XYZ file of C-alpha atoms in Angstrom:
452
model
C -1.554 -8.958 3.901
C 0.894 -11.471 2.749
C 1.367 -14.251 5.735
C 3.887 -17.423 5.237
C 3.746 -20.596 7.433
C 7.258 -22.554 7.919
C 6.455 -26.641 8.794
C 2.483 -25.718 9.650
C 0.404 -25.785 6.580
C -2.542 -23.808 6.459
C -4.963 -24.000 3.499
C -5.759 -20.799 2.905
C -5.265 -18.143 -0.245
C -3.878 -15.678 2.039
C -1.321 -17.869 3.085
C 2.055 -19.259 1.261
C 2.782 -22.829 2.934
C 6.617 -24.200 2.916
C 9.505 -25.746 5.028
C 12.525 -23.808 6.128
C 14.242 -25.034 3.603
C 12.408 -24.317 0.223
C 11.134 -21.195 1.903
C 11.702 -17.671 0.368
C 12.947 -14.801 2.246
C 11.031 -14.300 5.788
C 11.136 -11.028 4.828
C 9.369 -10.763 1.844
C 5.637 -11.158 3.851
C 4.169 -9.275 6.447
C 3.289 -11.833 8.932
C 5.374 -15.569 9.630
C 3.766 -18.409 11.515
C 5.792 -21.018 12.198
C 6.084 -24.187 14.200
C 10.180 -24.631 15.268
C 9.611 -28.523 15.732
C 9.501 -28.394 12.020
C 13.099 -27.466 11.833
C 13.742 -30.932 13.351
C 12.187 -32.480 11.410
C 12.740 -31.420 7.848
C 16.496 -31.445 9.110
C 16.266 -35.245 9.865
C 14.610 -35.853 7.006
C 17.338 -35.173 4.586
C 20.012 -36.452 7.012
C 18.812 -39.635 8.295
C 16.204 -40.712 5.484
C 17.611 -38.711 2.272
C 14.821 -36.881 1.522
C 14.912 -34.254 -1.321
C 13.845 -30.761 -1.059
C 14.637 -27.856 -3.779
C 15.526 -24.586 -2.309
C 13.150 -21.176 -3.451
C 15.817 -20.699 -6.216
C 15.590 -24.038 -7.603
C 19.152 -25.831 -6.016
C 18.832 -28.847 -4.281
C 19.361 -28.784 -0.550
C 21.900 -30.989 0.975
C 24.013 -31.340 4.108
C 27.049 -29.860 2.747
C 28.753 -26.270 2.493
C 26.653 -24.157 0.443
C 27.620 -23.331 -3.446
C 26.430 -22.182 -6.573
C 24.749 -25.538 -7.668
C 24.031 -26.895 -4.113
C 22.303 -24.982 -1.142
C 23.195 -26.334 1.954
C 21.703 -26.915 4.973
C 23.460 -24.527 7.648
C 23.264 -22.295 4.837
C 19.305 -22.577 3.979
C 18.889 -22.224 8.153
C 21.588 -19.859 9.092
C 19.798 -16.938 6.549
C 16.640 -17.408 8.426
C 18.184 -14.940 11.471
C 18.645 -11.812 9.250
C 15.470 -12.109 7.430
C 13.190 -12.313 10.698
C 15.325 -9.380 11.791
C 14.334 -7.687 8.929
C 10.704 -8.566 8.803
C 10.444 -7.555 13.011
C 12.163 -4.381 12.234
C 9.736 -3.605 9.286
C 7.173 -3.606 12.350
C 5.889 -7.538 11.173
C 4.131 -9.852 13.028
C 6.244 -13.217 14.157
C 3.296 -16.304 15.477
C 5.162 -19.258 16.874
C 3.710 -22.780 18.234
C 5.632 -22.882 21.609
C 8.000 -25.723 21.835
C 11.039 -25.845 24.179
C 14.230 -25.274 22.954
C 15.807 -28.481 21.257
C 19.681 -28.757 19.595
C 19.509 -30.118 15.903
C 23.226 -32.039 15.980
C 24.618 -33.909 12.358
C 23.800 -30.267 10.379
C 27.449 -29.338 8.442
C 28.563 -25.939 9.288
C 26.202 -25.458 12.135
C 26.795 -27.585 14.821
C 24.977 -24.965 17.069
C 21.698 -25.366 15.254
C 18.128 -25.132 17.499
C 14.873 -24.569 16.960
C 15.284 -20.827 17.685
C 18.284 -19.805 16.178
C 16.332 -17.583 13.601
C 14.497 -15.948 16.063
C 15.307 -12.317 17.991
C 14.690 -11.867 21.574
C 14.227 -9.237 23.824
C 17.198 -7.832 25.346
C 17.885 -9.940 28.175
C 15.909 -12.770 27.101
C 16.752 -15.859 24.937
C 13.966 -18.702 23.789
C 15.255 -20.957 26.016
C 15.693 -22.162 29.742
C 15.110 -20.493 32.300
C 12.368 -17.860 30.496
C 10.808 -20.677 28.377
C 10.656 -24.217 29.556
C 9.336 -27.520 28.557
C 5.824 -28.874 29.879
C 2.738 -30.341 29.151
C -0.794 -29.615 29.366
C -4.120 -29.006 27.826
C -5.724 -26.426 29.973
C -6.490 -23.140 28.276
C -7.591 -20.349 30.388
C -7.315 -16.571 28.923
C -5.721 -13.565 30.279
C -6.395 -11.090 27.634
C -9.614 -11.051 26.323
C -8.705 -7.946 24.406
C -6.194 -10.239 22.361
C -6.818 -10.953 18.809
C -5.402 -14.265 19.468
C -7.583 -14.986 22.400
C -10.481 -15.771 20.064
C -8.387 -18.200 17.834
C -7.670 -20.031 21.646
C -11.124 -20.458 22.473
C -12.328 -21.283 19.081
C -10.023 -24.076 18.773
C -9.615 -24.819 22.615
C -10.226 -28.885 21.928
C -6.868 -28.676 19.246
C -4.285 -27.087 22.000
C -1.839 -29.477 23.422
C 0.784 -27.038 24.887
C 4.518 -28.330 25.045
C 6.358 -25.151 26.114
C 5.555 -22.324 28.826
C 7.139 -18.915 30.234
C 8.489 -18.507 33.581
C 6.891 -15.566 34.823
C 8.813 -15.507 37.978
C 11.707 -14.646 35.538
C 12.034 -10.072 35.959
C 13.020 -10.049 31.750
C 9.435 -12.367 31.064
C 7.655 -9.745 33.750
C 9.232 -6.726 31.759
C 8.709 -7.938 27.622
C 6.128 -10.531 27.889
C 2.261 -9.784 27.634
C 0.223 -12.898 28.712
C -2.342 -13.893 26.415
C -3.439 -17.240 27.970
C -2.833 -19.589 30.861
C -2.176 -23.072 31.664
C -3.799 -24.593 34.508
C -1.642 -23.847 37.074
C -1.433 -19.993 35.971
C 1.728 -20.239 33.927
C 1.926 -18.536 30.632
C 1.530 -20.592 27.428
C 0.473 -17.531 25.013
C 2.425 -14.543 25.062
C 2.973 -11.085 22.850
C 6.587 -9.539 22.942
C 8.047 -6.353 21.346
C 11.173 -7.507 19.464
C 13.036 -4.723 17.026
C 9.960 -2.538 16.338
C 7.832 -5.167 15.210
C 5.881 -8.141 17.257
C 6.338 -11.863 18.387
C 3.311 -13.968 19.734
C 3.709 -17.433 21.449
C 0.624 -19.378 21.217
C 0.535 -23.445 22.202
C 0.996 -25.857 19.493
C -1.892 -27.428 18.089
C -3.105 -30.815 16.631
C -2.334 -32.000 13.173
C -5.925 -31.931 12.575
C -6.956 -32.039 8.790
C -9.922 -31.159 6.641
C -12.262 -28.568 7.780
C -10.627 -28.138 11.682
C -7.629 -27.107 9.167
C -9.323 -24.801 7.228
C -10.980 -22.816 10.205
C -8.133 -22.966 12.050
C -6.391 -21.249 8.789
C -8.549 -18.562 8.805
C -9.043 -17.553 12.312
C -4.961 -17.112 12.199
C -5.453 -14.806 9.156
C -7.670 -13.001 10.601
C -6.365 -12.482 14.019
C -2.388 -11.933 12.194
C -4.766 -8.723 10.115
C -6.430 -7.542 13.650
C -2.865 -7.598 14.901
C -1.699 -5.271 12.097
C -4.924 -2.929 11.870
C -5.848 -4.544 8.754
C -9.699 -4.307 8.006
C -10.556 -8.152 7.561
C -12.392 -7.842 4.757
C -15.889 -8.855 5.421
C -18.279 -7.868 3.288
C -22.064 -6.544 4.400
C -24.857 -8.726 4.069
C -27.044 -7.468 0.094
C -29.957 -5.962 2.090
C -27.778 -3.644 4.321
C -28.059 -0.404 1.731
C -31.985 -1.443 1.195
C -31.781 0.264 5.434
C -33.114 3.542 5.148
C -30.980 6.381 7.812
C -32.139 9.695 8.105
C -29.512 12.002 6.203
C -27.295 9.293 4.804
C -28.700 9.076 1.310
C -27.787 12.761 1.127
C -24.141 12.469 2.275
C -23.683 9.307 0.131
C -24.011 11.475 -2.552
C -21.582 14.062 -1.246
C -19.122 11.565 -0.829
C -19.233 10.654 -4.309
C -18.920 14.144 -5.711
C -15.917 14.465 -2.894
C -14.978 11.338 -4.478
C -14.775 12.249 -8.011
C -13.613 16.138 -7.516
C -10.577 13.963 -5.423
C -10.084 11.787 -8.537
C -9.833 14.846 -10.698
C -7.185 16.346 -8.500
C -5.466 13.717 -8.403
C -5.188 13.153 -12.511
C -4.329 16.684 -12.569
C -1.393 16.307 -9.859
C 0.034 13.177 -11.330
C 0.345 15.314 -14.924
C 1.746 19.073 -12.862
C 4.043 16.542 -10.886
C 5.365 15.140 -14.170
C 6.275 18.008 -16.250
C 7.775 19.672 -12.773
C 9.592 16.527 -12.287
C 11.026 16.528 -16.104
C 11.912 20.031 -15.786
C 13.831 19.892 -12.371
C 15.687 17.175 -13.237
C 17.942 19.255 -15.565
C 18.939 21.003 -12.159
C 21.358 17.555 -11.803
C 23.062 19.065 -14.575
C 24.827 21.383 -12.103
C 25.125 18.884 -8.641
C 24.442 15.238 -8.904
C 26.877 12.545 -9.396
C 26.418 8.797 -10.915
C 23.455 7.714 -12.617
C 21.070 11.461 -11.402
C 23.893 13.081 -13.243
C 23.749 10.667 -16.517
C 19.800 10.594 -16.569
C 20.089 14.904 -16.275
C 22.907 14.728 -19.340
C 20.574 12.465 -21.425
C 17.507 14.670 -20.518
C 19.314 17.651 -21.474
C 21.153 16.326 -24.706
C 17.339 15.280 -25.770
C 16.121 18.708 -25.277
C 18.662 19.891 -27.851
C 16.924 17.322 -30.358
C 19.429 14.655 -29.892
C 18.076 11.016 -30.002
C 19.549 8.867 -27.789
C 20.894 5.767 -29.403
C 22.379 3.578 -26.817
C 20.624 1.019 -24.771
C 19.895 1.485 -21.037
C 22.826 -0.041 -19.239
C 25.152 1.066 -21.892
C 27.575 4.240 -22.230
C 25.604 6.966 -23.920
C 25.327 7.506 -27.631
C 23.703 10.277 -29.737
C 23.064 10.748 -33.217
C 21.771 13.888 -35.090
C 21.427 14.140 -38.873
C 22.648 10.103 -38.771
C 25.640 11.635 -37.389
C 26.738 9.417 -34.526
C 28.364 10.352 -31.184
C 29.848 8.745 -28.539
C 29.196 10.759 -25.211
C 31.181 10.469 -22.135
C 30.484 12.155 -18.255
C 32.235 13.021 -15.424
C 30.658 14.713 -12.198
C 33.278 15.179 -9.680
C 33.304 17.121 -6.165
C 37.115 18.295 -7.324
C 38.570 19.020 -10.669
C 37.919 16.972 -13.585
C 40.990 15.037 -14.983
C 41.539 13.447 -18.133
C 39.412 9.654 -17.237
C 36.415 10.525 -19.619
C 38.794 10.905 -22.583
C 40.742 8.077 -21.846
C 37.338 6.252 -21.514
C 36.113 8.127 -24.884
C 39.106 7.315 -26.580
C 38.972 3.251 -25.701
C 35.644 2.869 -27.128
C 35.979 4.901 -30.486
C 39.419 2.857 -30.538
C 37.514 -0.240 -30.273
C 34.775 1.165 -33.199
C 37.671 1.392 -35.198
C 39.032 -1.915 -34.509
C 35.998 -3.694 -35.024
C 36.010 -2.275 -38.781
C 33.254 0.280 -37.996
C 33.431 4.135 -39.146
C 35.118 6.542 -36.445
C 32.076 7.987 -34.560
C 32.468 11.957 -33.032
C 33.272 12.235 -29.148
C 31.275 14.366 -26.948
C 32.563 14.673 -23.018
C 30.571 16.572 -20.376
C 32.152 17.291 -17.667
C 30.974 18.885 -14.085
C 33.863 19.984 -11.645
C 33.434 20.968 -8.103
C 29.725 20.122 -8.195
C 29.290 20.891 -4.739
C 30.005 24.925 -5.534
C 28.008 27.289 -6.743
C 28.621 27.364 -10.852
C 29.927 30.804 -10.494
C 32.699 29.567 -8.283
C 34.276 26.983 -10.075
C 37.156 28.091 -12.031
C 40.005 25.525 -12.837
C 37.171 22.983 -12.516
C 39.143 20.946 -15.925
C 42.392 19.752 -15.702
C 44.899 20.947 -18.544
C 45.763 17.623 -19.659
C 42.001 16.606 -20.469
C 41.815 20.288 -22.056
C 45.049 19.524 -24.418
C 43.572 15.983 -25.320
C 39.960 16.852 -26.501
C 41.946 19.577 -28.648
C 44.389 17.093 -29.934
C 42.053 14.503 -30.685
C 39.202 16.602 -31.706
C 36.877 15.892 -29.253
C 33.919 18.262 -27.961
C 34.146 19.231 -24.443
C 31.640 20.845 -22.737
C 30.950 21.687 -18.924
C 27.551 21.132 -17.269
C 26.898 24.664 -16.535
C 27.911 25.599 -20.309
C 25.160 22.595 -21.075
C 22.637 24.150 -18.838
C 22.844 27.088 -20.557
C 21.871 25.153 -23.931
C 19.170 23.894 -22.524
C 17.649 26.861 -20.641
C 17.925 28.268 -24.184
C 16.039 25.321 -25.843
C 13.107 25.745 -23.024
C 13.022 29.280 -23.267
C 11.994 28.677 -26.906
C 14.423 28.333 -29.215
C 13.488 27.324 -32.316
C 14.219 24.032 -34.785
C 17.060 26.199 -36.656
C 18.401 27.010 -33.551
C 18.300 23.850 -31.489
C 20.271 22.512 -35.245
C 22.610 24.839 -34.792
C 23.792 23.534 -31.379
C 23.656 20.184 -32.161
C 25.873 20.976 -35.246
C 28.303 23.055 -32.810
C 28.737 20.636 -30.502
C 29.249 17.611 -33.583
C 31.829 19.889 -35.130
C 33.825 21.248 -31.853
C 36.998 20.240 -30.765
C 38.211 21.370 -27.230
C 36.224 23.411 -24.884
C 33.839 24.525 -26.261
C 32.222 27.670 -24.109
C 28.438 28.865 -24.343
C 28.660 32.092 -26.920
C 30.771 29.805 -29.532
C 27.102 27.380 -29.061
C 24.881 29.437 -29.184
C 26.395 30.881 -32.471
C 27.107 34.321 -30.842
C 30.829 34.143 -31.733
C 29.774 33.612 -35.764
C 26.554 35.057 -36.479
C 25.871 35.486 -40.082
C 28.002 32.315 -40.672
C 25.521 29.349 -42.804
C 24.265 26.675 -40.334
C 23.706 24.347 -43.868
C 25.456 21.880 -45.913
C 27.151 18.995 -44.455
C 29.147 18.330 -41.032
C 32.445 16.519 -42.514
């Protein structure tokens, strides 16, 4: 469990220990305890004293508007909202040292600034007057005993000084809020809410103790933030537990660890079957997908013919077969295909030439009304494109004819034959349909000797 405390620090490993301005995103941890008095003061300390402090990303953080060198302050505080949005709706855990609500003036851009501004509330509720007000005390008295937090309360029951408490008489407090402890006149300093799916828990500010207090104080808030999200603490047994003889559980022990290995086994073998399915169904997206599922399926399947794959990820595909080069371009479309993926085709071989390079061969595959069934989509390439692959030599293939390759290929075609397709599709100019591939149109003709 990955827990970060904003203007408390905490010595522990479990725990990541910044201000709210150098923090990282909220939402990158599972749990955030925080003490909003320490949004004052970092705040005062770079606008009153000058104080330098270096945002996550390595900027320094001033009171001015935000830019690509500087991160500012209202900036820095202002992105604090949507992360603990994020991290309650992921079902996290939100601890907070009670302090009344306080206005931060003098910050640039956020003249509204308090010490709760990045915090949700319950509908109907704010984090300020009249549901939580400002007070004093050091009685502790708990309400839930069942609490996780209760035992971090009365462990540390000589630390609390509370500053803040909830006004129960309040119908919102009586509806959201779950008292966890008292103050000596009854009124709620410790409280659990439900806020977007995930949880926020009140608890009274403590003293800046140091050394040891610290420590233990560190790791009975780790361990009650794990209770609080049904994860096992971690301790271990003491070494003479096993030595503890039990009727029967010698016996099952070794059960489990046959269970245990048979399950391992399984699991190999899953990961391997899930694999090759997964390689195999992807050439499906041949037929229906659209962006980047449709470019990894025409990759897959152009390797399947034997083609290496030549371009860099990132980049517009390239194949090369026999050190013959090819620039591919693809088009999935939920209408008919027009003529972008030749003009696309044609501005890059353009630019081959340009650069002094030799002309590579142009390859476009092209999937019309991909939302049909393939028997239903006649006129699915535009005339134009047709007449320009022709003119300018270009292959041009549609998915389903491309399917049809490579349900050949996996049905066990051989090396001669997978050449022969490769060699088709180099040499072809215009639309080239599945017979004239497959070498059904030409049998008998040689499939040796050079492509130009």
């Amino acid at each position: 469990m990955r827990i970060l405390s904003i203007s408390f620090p905490l010595p522990n490993v479990a725990i990541d220990n910044y201000n709210p301005l150098t923090a990282p995103n909220y939402n990158d941890y599972d749990a955030l305890i925080i003490d909003p008095a320490g949004i004052d003061r970092v705040v005062r300390e770079v606008i009153d004293e000058g104080k330098e402090f270096e945002a996550f990303d390595g900027r320094p953080v001033l009171n001015v508007p935000g830019s690509a060198t500087v991160a500012g302050i209202a900036e820095q505080l202002r992105r604090r909202l949507e992360e603990t949005r994020r991290l309650l709706e992921a079902g996290g855990l939100v601890v907070v040292f009670g302090r009344p609500d306080a206005f931060q003036h003098g910050v640039v851009g956020f003249e509204g600034c308090d010490r709760y501004h990045w915090l949700p509330a319950p509908g109907g509720m704010s984090w300020s007057t009249p549901w939580l007000r400002a007070g004093e005390g050091k009685t502790v008295r708990i309400a839930d005993e069942h609490h996780p937090m209760s035992a971090v309360l009365r462990e540390f029951r000589s630390e609390v000084g509370w500053r803040a408490w909830f006004d129960e008489r309040q119908a919102e407090f009586r509806r959201h809020g779950r008292p966890i402890a008292l103050g000596g006149s009854g009124v709620p300093i410790a409280a659990e809410f439900e806020v977007l799916g995930g949880r926020v828990v009140f608890i009274p500010a403590m003293s800046e103790s140091y050394g040891t207090p610290r420590t233990n104080l560190a790791q009975a808030l780790v361990d009650a933030c794990r209770q609080m999200a049904g994860v096992d603490t971690g301790t271990e047994a003491p070494y003479w537990v096993r030595s503890v003889a039990v009727p029967g559980l010698e016996q099952v022990e070794a059960e489990l660890e046959e269970a245990a290995a048979a399950e391992a086994a399984a699991r190999e073998r899953l990961a391997a079957v899930q694999e090759r399915h997964d390689a195999l169904a992807r050439h499906r997206g041949l037929l229906w997908k659209d962006g980047p599922g449709f470019g990894d399926a025409a990759r897959a399947a152009l390797q399947a013919l034997g083609f290496a794959v030549v371009s860099r990820p990132g980049e517009p595909l390239a194949v090369q077969s026999e050190d013959v080069l090819a620039f591919v371009e693809l088009e999935s479309a939920s209408g008919q295909v027009v003529e972008w993926p030749y003009i696309r085709l044609q501005r890059r071989i353009e630019a081959e030439l340009l650069a002094g390079r030799p002309a590579p061969r142009g390859l476009i595959i092209a999937n019309g009304y991909r939302d049909r069934e393939p028997e239903q989509r006649s006129g699915e390439l535009s005339d134009p494109l047709i007449r320009a692959c022709e003119n300018y030599r270009y292959a041009l293939v549609t998915a389903r004819t491309l399917f049809e390759l490579v349900r050949r290929a996996l049905g066990g075609a051989d090396d001669a034959a997978l050449l022969g397709m490769r060699r088709r599709l180099l040499n072809g100019a215009g639309l080239l349909e599945a017979p004239k591939l497959l070498g059904l149109e030409d049998e008998g003709a040689p499939e040796t000797g050079p492509i130009f």
